[in-house]
Amino acid sequence: DLMVTVVAEEAVVEYAGPAEITATKPGDTRVEVPLRATVSDGADNSFGDLTHARVSFLDAGTGEPLPGCTDLAVSQVGVGTGTAGCSYSAEVDTSYQLRVEVGGDYYTAPPATGTLVTRATTTTPPTPPTSEVPDTVLRGGPGQWLLASSTTVVFDAQPVQPGQPAATFVCTLDGVATPCSSPYTVTGLGQGSHLLTVAATVAGRTDPSPARVVFTVPAGAKALKKKAGPRWKKVRTPRAYLGQAWTTRAKGAVLTAKIRDAQALALVVGTTPTSGRVKIYLGKKLIGTVNLKGPKATRVVTLPPLSASSGKLRIVTTKAKPVNIQGLGTATTPPGAP
């Protein structure tokens, strides 16, 4: 009769876990240790299937296997190589002499050894960053209409986790980004619509939906033209927006402007206790009536929502009362907007 003898394949094992580990919190009496070993074969120039091997971690001093770390399957990661591992709950302030053996269809001669030292911690470590991305929050900034060439925004980031590094910020105005901090002032704003976004970054994670504010700097009196007929007078005064205003006391006086792709409109007006009213038309359609009577001031009056976005705008006085028109706000899609 033919007798076939099957012998185990020889493998080489090495301890690949930590040599030293410290508990994460003060007062911890045990610490989880990621024990790891690498296994390789081919000492005889032939490569077997390492998934048939089993790995065990033992206390070299007592020969006792470590709980939860015996008869571990090997994951093959390449030709003739594999890894095995477990998580071992070790006592702190202890020195371990480890032995690693291979079984199953393999054997090792001699087993691998390793040293593991565990230590207690006496300080509270920083709280690791959470997986949450920061949420950028605007605390202050311009409204829809800005009667100035500069503005300041105030912002912060939430959540602010203990132990995390401070947030850094990038402010993007009309598509141009720059590092910034709160409060942040932008200057040199031209007439028209602007988009300002603020994005926080904490621990390498950036807010995917930055805080944003869209605002419009109205055009001054130069954007309006008088129509032939009842008389308008353009006056220069430091009390007016951008230093100029159209004034009249005539009924039926008309100012005009060309509007294109407007999303919202507003008039910049001077109010007084005796001022009259104006009607605003876009094309032939009446879109609103503005009462200029009130305390002496410069005001921005937002007009009702538009049904059309382009056309000829007409501002028509309704009575022979004082009217003061200082500018026109036309909100459009700002540069850099998606």
PDB file of N, CA, C and O in Angstrom, residues 201-246:
ATOM      1  N   THR A 201     -12.328  76.159   8.247  1.00  0.00           N
ATOM      2  CA  THR A 201     -11.607  74.889   8.210  1.00  0.00           C
ATOM      3  C   THR A 201     -11.120  74.582   9.615  1.00  0.00           C
ATOM      4  O   THR A 201     -10.503  75.434  10.260  1.00  0.00           O
ATOM      5  N   VAL A 202     -11.430  73.373  10.095  1.00  0.00           N
ATOM      6  CA  VAL A 202     -10.983  72.927  11.416  1.00  0.00           C
ATOM      7  C   VAL A 202     -10.397  71.529  11.263  1.00  0.00           C
ATOM      8  O   VAL A 202     -11.049  70.637  10.714  1.00  0.00           O
ATOM      9  N   ALA A 203      -9.181  71.360  11.737  1.00  0.00           N
ATOM     10  CA  ALA A 203      -8.515  70.051  11.712  1.00  0.00           C
ATOM     11  C   ALA A 203      -8.543  69.434  10.316  1.00  0.00           C
ATOM     12  O   ALA A 203      -8.772  68.241  10.155  1.00  0.00           O
ATOM     13  N   GLY A 204      -8.332  70.266   9.306  1.00  0.00           N
ATOM     14  CA  GLY A 204      -8.257  69.766   7.944  1.00  0.00           C
ATOM     15  C   GLY A 204      -9.590  69.561   7.265  1.00  0.00           C
ATOM     16  O   GLY A 204      -9.636  69.163   6.102  1.00  0.00           O
ATOM     17  N   ARG A 205     -10.695  69.841   7.962  1.00  0.00           N
ATOM     18  CA  ARG A 205     -12.017  69.662   7.364  1.00  0.00           C
ATOM     19  C   ARG A 205     -12.627  71.035   7.110  1.00  0.00           C
ATOM     20  O   ARG A 205     -12.690  71.877   8.012  1.00  0.00           O
ATOM     21  N   THR A 206     -13.090  71.245   5.877  1.00  0.00           N
ATOM     22  CA  THR A 206     -13.621  72.539   5.455  1.00  0.00           C
ATOM     23  C   THR A 206     -15.131  72.463   5.290  1.00  0.00           C
ATOM     24  O   THR A 206     -15.658  71.473   4.779  1.00  0.00           O
ATOM     25  N   ASP A 207     -15.798  73.492   5.744  1.00  0.00           N
ATOM     26  CA  ASP A 207     -17.253  73.590   5.608  1.00  0.00           C
ATOM     27  C   ASP A 207     -17.626  73.484   4.129  1.00  0.00           C
ATOM     28  O   ASP A 207     -17.231  74.328   3.320  1.00  0.00           O
ATOM     29  N   PRO A 208     -18.387  72.442   3.731  1.00  0.00           N
ATOM     30  CA  PRO A 208     -18.735  72.289   2.316  1.00  0.00           C
ATOM     31  C   PRO A 208     -19.815  73.260   1.856  1.00  0.00           C
ATOM     32  O   PRO A 208     -20.040  73.412   0.657  1.00  0.00           O
ATOM     33  N   SER A 209     -20.501  73.907   2.801  1.00  0.00           N
ATOM     34  CA  SER A 209     -21.537  74.883   2.442  1.00  0.00           C
ATOM     35  C   SER A 209     -21.245  76.186   3.178  1.00  0.00           C
ATOM     36  O   SER A 209     -21.814  76.454   4.239  1.00  0.00           O
ATOM     37  N   PRO A 210     -20.319  76.984   2.650  1.00  0.00           N
ATOM     38  CA  PRO A 210     -19.904  78.205   3.344  1.00  0.00           C
ATOM     39  C   PRO A 210     -21.074  79.142   3.618  1.00  0.00           C
ATOM     40  O   PRO A 210     -22.084  79.137   2.899  1.00  0.00           O
ATOM     41  N   ALA A 211     -20.922  79.935   4.677  1.00  0.00           N
ATOM     42  CA  ALA A 211     -21.883  81.005   4.926  1.00  0.00           C
ATOM     43  C   ALA A 211     -21.769  82.024   3.800  1.00  0.00           C
ATOM     44  O   ALA A 211     -20.677  82.259   3.266  1.00  0.00           O
ATOM     45  N   ARG A 212     -22.880  82.624   3.431  1.00  0.00           N
ATOM     46  CA  ARG A 212     -22.851  83.546   2.296  1.00  0.00           C
ATOM     47  C   ARG A 212     -23.801  84.705   2.517  1.00  0.00           C
ATOM     48  O   ARG A 212     -24.812  84.578   3.209  1.00  0.00           O
ATOM     49  N   VAL A 213     -23.449  85.822   1.929  1.00  0.00           N
ATOM     50  CA  VAL A 213     -24.325  86.986   1.938  1.00  0.00           C
ATOM     51  C   VAL A 213     -24.227  87.647   0.567  1.00  0.00           C
ATOM     52  O   VAL A 213     -23.139  87.815   0.015  1.00  0.00           O
ATOM     53  N   VAL A 214     -25.388  87.940   0.001  1.00  0.00           N
ATOM     54  CA  VAL A 214     -25.471  88.636  -1.285  1.00  0.00           C
ATOM     55  C   VAL A 214     -26.023  90.030  -1.014  1.00  0.00           C
ATOM     56  O   VAL A 214     -27.041  90.175  -0.329  1.00  0.00           O
ATOM     57  N   PHE A 215     -25.363  91.029  -1.525  1.00  0.00           N
ATOM     58  CA  PHE A 215     -25.804  92.405  -1.303  1.00  0.00           C
ATOM     59  C   PHE A 215     -25.517  93.231  -2.546  1.00  0.00           C
ATOM     60  O   PHE A 215     -24.710  92.841  -3.404  1.00  0.00           O
ATOM     61  N   THR A 216     -26.183  94.368  -2.631  1.00  0.00           N
ATOM     62  CA  THR A 216     -26.054  95.221  -3.809  1.00  0.00           C
ATOM     63  C   THR A 216     -25.748  96.644  -3.385  1.00  0.00           C
ATOM     64  O   THR A 216     -26.408  97.190  -2.489  1.00  0.00           O
ATOM     65  N   VAL A 217     -24.750  97.234  -4.028  1.00  0.00           N
ATOM     66  CA  VAL A 217     -24.445  98.654  -3.860  1.00  0.00           C
ATOM     67  C   VAL A 217     -25.203  99.406  -4.962  1.00  0.00           C
ATOM     68  O   VAL A 217     -24.921  99.214  -6.152  1.00  0.00           O
ATOM     69  N   PRO A 218     -26.196 100.228  -4.602  1.00  0.00           N
ATOM     70  CA  PRO A 218     -26.979 100.922  -5.635  1.00  0.00           C
ATOM     71  C   PRO A 218     -26.128 101.904  -6.437  1.00  0.00           C
ATOM     72  O   PRO A 218     -25.110 102.420  -5.964  1.00  0.00           O
ATOM     73  N   ALA A 219     -26.577 102.140  -7.656  1.00  0.00           N
ATOM     74  CA  ALA A 219     -25.987 103.204  -8.468  1.00  0.00           C
ATOM     75  C   ALA A 219     -26.507 104.545  -7.971  1.00  0.00           C
ATOM     76  O   ALA A 219     -27.570 104.629  -7.346  1.00  0.00           O
ATOM     77  N   GLY A 220     -25.756 105.595  -8.244  1.00  0.00           N
ATOM     78  CA  GLY A 220     -26.160 106.922  -7.807  1.00  0.00           C
ATOM     79  C   GLY A 220     -27.095 107.593  -8.798  1.00  0.00           C
ATOM     80  O   GLY A 220     -27.624 106.973  -9.735  1.00  0.00           O
ATOM     81  N   ALA A 221     -27.283 108.883  -8.608  1.00  0.00           N
ATOM     82  CA  ALA A 221     -28.204 109.657  -9.446  1.00  0.00           C
ATOM     83  C   ALA A 221     -27.783 109.640 -10.913  1.00  0.00           C
ATOM     84  O   ALA A 221     -28.623 109.804 -11.811  1.00  0.00           O
ATOM     85  N   LYS A 222     -26.495 109.423 -11.181  1.00  0.00           N
ATOM     86  CA  LYS A 222     -26.025 109.411 -12.566  1.00  0.00           C
ATOM     87  C   LYS A 222     -26.646 108.284 -13.387  1.00  0.00           C
ATOM     88  O   LYS A 222     -26.650 108.348 -14.624  1.00  0.00           O
ATOM     89  N   ALA A 223     -27.155 107.242 -12.723  1.00  0.00           N
ATOM     90  CA  ALA A 223     -27.753 106.120 -13.448  1.00  0.00           C
ATOM     91  C   ALA A 223     -29.134 106.461 -13.995  1.00  0.00           C
ATOM     92  O   ALA A 223     -29.693 105.686 -14.778  1.00  0.00           O
ATOM     93  N   LEU A 224     -29.700 107.599 -13.588  1.00  0.00           N
ATOM     94  CA  LEU A 224     -31.043 108.002 -14.008  1.00  0.00           C
ATOM     95  C   LEU A 224     -30.956 109.197 -14.949  1.00  0.00           C
ATOM     96  O   LEU A 224     -30.124 110.095 -14.765  1.00  0.00           O
ATOM     97  N   LYS A 225     -31.835 109.201 -15.934  1.00  0.00           N
ATOM     98  CA  LYS A 225     -31.882 110.308 -16.893  1.00  0.00           C
ATOM     99  C   LYS A 225     -33.252 110.965 -16.843  1.00  0.00           C
ATOM    100  O   LYS A 225     -34.273 110.290 -16.698  1.00  0.00           O
ATOM    101  N   LYS A 226     -33.260 112.295 -16.985  1.00  0.00           N
ATOM    102  CA  LYS A 226     -34.545 112.995 -16.984  1.00  0.00           C
ATOM    103  C   LYS A 226     -35.141 112.982 -18.386  1.00  0.00           C
ATOM    104  O   LYS A 226     -34.432 113.007 -19.394  1.00  0.00           O
ATOM    105  N   LYS A 227     -36.452 112.914 -18.417  1.00  0.00           N
ATOM    106  CA  LYS A 227     -37.165 112.941 -19.682  1.00  0.00           C
ATOM    107  C   LYS A 227     -37.650 114.357 -19.940  1.00  0.00           C
ATOM    108  O   LYS A 227     -37.960 115.099 -19.012  1.00  0.00           O
ATOM    109  N   ALA A 228     -37.723 114.722 -21.216  1.00  0.00           N
ATOM    110  CA  ALA A 228     -38.199 116.063 -21.563  1.00  0.00           C
ATOM    111  C   ALA A 228     -39.589 116.282 -20.982  1.00  0.00           C
ATOM    112  O   ALA A 228     -40.425 115.381 -20.960  1.00  0.00           O
ATOM    113  N   GLY A 229     -39.832 117.470 -20.493  1.00  0.00           N
ATOM    114  CA  GLY A 229     -41.126 117.772 -19.883  1.00  0.00           C
ATOM    115  C   GLY A 229     -40.902 118.534 -18.600  1.00  0.00           C
ATOM    116  O   GLY A 229     -39.969 119.341 -18.504  1.00  0.00           O
ATOM    117  N   PRO A 230     -41.761 118.300 -17.597  1.00  0.00           N
ATOM    118  CA  PRO A 230     -41.593 118.998 -16.316  1.00  0.00           C
ATOM    119  C   PRO A 230     -40.159 118.864 -15.810  1.00  0.00           C
ATOM    120  O   PRO A 230     -39.532 117.815 -15.941  1.00  0.00           O
ATOM    121  N   ARG A 231     -39.693 119.892 -15.210  1.00  0.00           N
ATOM    122  CA  ARG A 231     -38.274 120.052 -14.963  1.00  0.00           C
ATOM    123  C   ARG A 231     -37.779 119.270 -13.747  1.00  0.00           C
ATOM    124  O   ARG A 231     -38.373 119.311 -12.678  1.00  0.00           O
ATOM    125  N   TRP A 232     -36.660 118.559 -13.961  1.00  0.00           N
ATOM    126  CA  TRP A 232     -35.863 117.975 -12.878  1.00  0.00           C
ATOM    127  C   TRP A 232     -34.585 118.795 -12.741  1.00  0.00           C
ATOM    128  O   TRP A 232     -34.057 119.310 -13.718  1.00  0.00           O
ATOM    129  N   LYS A 233     -34.070 118.846 -11.532  1.00  0.00           N
ATOM    130  CA  LYS A 233     -32.810 119.532 -11.296  1.00  0.00           C
ATOM    131  C   LYS A 233     -31.862 118.588 -10.563  1.00  0.00           C
ATOM    132  O   LYS A 233     -32.238 118.000  -9.553  1.00  0.00           O
ATOM    133  N   LYS A 234     -30.657 118.445 -11.102  1.00  0.00           N
ATOM    134  CA  LYS A 234     -29.657 117.625 -10.415  1.00  0.00           C
ATOM    135  C   LYS A 234     -28.846 118.529  -9.494  1.00  0.00           C
ATOM    136  O   LYS A 234     -28.246 119.515  -9.946  1.00  0.00           O
ATOM    137  N   VAL A 235     -28.847 118.177  -8.216  1.00  0.00           N
ATOM    138  CA  VAL A 235     -28.154 119.003  -7.231  1.00  0.00           C
ATOM    139  C   VAL A 235     -27.021 118.208  -6.600  1.00  0.00           C
ATOM    140  O   VAL A 235     -27.082 116.981  -6.494  1.00  0.00           O
ATOM    141  N   ARG A 236     -26.006 118.928  -6.200  1.00  0.00           N
ATOM    142  CA  ARG A 236     -24.888 118.329  -5.473  1.00  0.00           C
ATOM    143  C   ARG A 236     -25.016 118.708  -4.004  1.00  0.00           C
ATOM    144  O   ARG A 236     -25.133 119.888  -3.676  1.00  0.00           O
ATOM    145  N   THR A 237     -25.006 117.699  -3.157  1.00  0.00           N
ATOM    146  CA  THR A 237     -25.116 117.946  -1.719  1.00  0.00           C
ATOM    147  C   THR A 237     -24.481 116.788  -0.960  1.00  0.00           C
ATOM    148  O   THR A 237     -24.696 115.619  -1.315  1.00  0.00           O
ATOM    149  N   PRO A 238     -23.705 117.074   0.063  1.00  0.00           N
ATOM    150  CA  PRO A 238     -23.084 115.986   0.836  1.00  0.00           C
ATOM    151  C   PRO A 238     -24.098 115.141   1.596  1.00  0.00           C
ATOM    152  O   PRO A 238     -23.767 114.049   2.061  1.00  0.00           O
ATOM    153  N   ARG A 239     -25.324 115.648   1.714  1.00  0.00           N
ATOM    154  CA  ARG A 239     -26.345 114.881   2.435  1.00  0.00           C
ATOM    155  C   ARG A 239     -26.950 113.778   1.568  1.00  0.00           C
ATOM    156  O   ARG A 239     -27.638 112.893   2.074  1.00  0.00           O
ATOM    157  N   ALA A 240     -26.716 113.827   0.249  1.00  0.00           N
ATOM    158  CA  ALA A 240     -27.294 112.834  -0.663  1.00  0.00           C
ATOM    159  C   ALA A 240     -26.343 111.651  -0.830  1.00  0.00           C
ATOM    160  O   ALA A 240     -25.118 111.767  -0.653  1.00  0.00           O
ATOM    161  N   TYR A 241     -26.910 110.515  -1.203  1.00  0.00           N
ATOM    162  CA  TYR A 241     -26.114 109.324  -1.507  1.00  0.00           C
ATOM    163  C   TYR A 241     -25.192 109.629  -2.681  1.00  0.00           C
ATOM    164  O   TYR A 241     -25.643 110.091  -3.737  1.00  0.00           O
ATOM    165  N   LEU A 242     -23.919 109.414  -2.505  1.00  0.00           N
ATOM    166  CA  LEU A 242     -22.870 109.688  -3.489  1.00  0.00           C
ATOM    167  C   LEU A 242     -22.813 111.161  -3.888  1.00  0.00           C
ATOM    168  O   LEU A 242     -22.239 111.522  -4.921  1.00  0.00           O
ATOM    169  N   GLY A 243     -23.446 112.024  -3.065  1.00  0.00           N
ATOM    170  CA  GLY A 243     -23.275 113.469  -3.233  1.00  0.00           C
ATOM    171  C   GLY A 243     -24.150 114.127  -4.275  1.00  0.00           C
ATOM    172  O   GLY A 243     -23.987 115.325  -4.542  1.00  0.00           O
ATOM    173  N   GLN A 244     -25.101 113.382  -4.897  1.00  0.00           N
ATOM    174  CA  GLN A 244     -25.959 113.981  -5.918  1.00  0.00           C
ATOM    175  C   GLN A 244     -27.391 113.477  -5.771  1.00  0.00           C
ATOM    176  O   GLN A 244     -27.625 112.373  -5.263  1.00  0.00           O
ATOM    177  N   ALA A 245     -28.345 114.301  -6.257  1.00  0.00           N
ATOM    178  CA  ALA A 245     -29.755 113.902  -6.225  1.00  0.00           C
ATOM    179  C   ALA A 245     -30.509 114.620  -7.330  1.00  0.00           C
ATOM    180  O   ALA A 245     -30.162 115.748  -7.720  1.00  0.00           O
ATOM    181  N   TRP A 246     -31.547 113.950  -7.831  1.00  0.00           N
ATOM    182  CA  TRP A 246     -32.511 114.581  -8.728  1.00  0.00           C
ATOM    183  C   TRP A 246     -33.656 115.124  -7.870  1.00  0.00           C
ATOM    184  O   TRP A 246     -34.209 114.403  -7.049  1.00  0.00           O
TER     185      TRP A 246
END
